[in-house]
PDB file of C-alpha atoms in Angstrom:
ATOM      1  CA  UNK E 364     139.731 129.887 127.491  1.00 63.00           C
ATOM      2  CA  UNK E 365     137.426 126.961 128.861  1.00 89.00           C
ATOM      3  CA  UNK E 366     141.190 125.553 131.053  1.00 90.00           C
ATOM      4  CA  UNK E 367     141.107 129.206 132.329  1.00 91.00           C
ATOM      5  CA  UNK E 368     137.428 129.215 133.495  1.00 92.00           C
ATOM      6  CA  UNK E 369     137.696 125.689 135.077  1.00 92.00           C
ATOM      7  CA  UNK E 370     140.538 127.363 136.894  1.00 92.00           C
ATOM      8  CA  UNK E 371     138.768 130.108 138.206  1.00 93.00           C
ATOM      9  CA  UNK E 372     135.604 128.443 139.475  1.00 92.00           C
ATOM     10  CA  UNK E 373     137.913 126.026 140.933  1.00 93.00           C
ATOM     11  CA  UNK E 374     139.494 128.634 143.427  1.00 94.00           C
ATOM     12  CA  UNK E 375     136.085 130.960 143.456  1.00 94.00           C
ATOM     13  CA  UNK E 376     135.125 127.366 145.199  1.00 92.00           C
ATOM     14  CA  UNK E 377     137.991 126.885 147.275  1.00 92.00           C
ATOM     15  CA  UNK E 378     137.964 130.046 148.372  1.00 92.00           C
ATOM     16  CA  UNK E 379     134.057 130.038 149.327  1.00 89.00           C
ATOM     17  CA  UNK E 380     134.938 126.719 151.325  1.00 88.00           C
ATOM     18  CA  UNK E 381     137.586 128.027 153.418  1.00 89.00           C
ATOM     19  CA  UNK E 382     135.426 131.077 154.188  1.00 87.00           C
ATOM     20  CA  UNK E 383     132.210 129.254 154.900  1.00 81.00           C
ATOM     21  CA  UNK E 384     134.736 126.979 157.396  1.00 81.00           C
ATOM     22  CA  UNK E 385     136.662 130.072 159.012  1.00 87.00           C
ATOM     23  CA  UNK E 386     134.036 132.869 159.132  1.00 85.00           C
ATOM     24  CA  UNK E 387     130.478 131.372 158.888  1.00 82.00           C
ATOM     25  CA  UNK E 388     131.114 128.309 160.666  1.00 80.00           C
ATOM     26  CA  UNK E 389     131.471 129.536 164.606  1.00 85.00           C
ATOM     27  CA  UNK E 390     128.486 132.257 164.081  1.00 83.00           C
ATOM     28  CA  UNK E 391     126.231 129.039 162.492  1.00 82.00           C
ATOM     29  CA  UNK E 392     127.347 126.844 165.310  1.00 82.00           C
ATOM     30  CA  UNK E 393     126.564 129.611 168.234  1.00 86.00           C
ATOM     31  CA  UNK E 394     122.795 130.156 166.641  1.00 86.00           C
ATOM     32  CA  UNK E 395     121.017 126.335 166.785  1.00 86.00           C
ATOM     33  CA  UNK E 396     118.194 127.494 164.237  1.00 87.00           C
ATOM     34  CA  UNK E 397     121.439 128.788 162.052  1.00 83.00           C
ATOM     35  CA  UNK E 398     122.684 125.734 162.233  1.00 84.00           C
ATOM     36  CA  UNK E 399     119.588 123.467 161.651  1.00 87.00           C
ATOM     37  CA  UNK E 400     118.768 125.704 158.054  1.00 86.00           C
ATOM     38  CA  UNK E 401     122.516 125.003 156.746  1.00 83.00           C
ATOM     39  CA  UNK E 402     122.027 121.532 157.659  1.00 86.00           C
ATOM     40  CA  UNK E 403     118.989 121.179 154.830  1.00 90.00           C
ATOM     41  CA  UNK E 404     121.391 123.083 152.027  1.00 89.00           C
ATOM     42  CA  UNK E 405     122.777 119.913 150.865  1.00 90.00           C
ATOM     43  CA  UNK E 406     119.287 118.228 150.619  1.00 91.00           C
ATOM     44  CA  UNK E 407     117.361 121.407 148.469  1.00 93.00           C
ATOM     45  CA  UNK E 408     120.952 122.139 146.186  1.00 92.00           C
ATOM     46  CA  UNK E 409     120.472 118.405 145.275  1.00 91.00           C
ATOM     47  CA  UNK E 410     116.581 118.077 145.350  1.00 89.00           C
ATOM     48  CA  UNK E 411     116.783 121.166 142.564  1.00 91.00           C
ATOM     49  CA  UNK E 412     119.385 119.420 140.142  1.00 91.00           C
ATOM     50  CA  UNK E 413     117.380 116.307 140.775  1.00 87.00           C
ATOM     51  CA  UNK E 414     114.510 118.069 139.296  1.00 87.00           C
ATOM     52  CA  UNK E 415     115.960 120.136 136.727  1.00 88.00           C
ATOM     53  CA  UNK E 416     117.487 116.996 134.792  1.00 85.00           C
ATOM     54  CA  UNK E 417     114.163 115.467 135.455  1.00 83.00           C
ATOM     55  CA  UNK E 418     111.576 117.859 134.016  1.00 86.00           C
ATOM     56  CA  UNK E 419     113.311 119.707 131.804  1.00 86.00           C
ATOM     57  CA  UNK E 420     114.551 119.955 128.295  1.00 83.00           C
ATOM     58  CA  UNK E 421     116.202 123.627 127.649  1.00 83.00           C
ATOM     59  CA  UNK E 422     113.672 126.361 128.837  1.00 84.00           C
ATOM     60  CA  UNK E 423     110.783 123.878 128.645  1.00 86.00           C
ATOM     61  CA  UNK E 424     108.932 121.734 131.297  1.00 84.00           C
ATOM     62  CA  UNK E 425     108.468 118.175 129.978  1.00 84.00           C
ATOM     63  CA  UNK E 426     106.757 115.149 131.464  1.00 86.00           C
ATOM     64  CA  UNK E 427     108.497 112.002 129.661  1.00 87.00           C
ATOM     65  CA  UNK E 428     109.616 109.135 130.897  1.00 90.00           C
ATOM     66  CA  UNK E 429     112.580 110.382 133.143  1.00 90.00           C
ATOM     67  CA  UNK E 430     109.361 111.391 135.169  1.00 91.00           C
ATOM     68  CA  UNK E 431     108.221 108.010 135.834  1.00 93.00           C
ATOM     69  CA  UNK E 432     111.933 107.059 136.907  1.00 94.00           C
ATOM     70  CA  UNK E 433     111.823 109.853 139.433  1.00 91.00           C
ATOM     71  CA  UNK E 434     108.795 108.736 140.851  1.00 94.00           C
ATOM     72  CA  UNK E 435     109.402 104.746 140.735  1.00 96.00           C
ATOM     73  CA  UNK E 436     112.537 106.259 142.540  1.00 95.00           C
ATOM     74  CA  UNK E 437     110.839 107.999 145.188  1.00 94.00           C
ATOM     75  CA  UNK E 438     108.455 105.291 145.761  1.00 97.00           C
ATOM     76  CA  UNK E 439     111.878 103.017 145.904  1.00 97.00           C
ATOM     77  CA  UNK E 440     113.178 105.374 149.071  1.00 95.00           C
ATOM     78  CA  UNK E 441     110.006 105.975 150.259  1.00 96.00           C
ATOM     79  CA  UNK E 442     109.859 101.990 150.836  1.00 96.00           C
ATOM     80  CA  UNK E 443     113.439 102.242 152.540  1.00 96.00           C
ATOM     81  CA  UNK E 444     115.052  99.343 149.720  1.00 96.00           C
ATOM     82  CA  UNK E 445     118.719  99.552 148.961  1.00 97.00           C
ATOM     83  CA  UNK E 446     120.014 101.853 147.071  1.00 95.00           C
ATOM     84  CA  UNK E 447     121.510  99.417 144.120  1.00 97.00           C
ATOM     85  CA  UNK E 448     117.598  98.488 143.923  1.00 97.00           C
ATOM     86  CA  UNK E 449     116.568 102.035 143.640  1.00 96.00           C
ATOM     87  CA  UNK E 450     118.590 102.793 140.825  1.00 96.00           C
ATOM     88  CA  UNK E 451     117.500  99.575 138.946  1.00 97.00           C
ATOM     89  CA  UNK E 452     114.339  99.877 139.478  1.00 97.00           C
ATOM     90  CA  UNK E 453     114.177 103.582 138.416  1.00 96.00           C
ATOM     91  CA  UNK E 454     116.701 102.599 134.977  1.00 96.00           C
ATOM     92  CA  UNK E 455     114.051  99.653 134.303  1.00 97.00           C
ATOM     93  CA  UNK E 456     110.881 101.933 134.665  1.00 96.00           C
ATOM     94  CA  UNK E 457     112.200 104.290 132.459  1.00 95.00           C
ATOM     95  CA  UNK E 458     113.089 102.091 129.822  1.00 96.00           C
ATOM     96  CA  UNK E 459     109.631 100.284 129.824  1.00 96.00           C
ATOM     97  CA  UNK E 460     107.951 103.705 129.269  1.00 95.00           C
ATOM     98  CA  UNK E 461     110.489 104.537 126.791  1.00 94.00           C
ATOM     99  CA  UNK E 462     109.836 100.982 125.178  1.00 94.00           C
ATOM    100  CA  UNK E 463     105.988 101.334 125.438  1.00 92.00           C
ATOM    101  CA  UNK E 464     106.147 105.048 123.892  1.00 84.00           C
TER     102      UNK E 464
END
């Protein structure tokens, strides 16, 4: 049953693509303030799984360490440093709280 899901969503998704391309596309690219909301869709569908892996646990908010990550993170891009250094410096916050806790 779970091969016959996958398969669905799978063309559900291919199917949203090619209509977003071939019937959304020329009406977002004739209205400019059309365009310049799709362009932050990316940013807010990530920005929300960012957070929900980060604060919670099931139905629950929690504060833990993961929270600390995200916000050494932040600080991390915020400061412009590479993103190899952004990860490490999130992984290594994280485990120091975990450590200290």
């Amino acid at each position: 049953m779970s091969l016959l899901a996958a398969l669905a969503l799978a063309a559900g998704i291919g199917v949203q693509r090619l209509a977003g391309m071939f019937l959304l596309g020329p009406v977002i690219r004739r209205r400019p303030a059309l365009s310049r909301v799709a362009d932050l869709i990316p940013v807010a569908v990530v920005t929300a799984v960012i957070m929900q892996l980060g604060f919670a646990s099931g139905r629950t908010l929690v504060l833990d360490a993961r929270a600390v990550g995200l916000a050494a993170a932040a600080v991390a891009v915020w400061r412009r440093t590479p993103l190899i250094v952004v990860v490490l410096v999130a992984a290594s916050s994280t485990a120091l709280v975990r450590l200290a806790s």
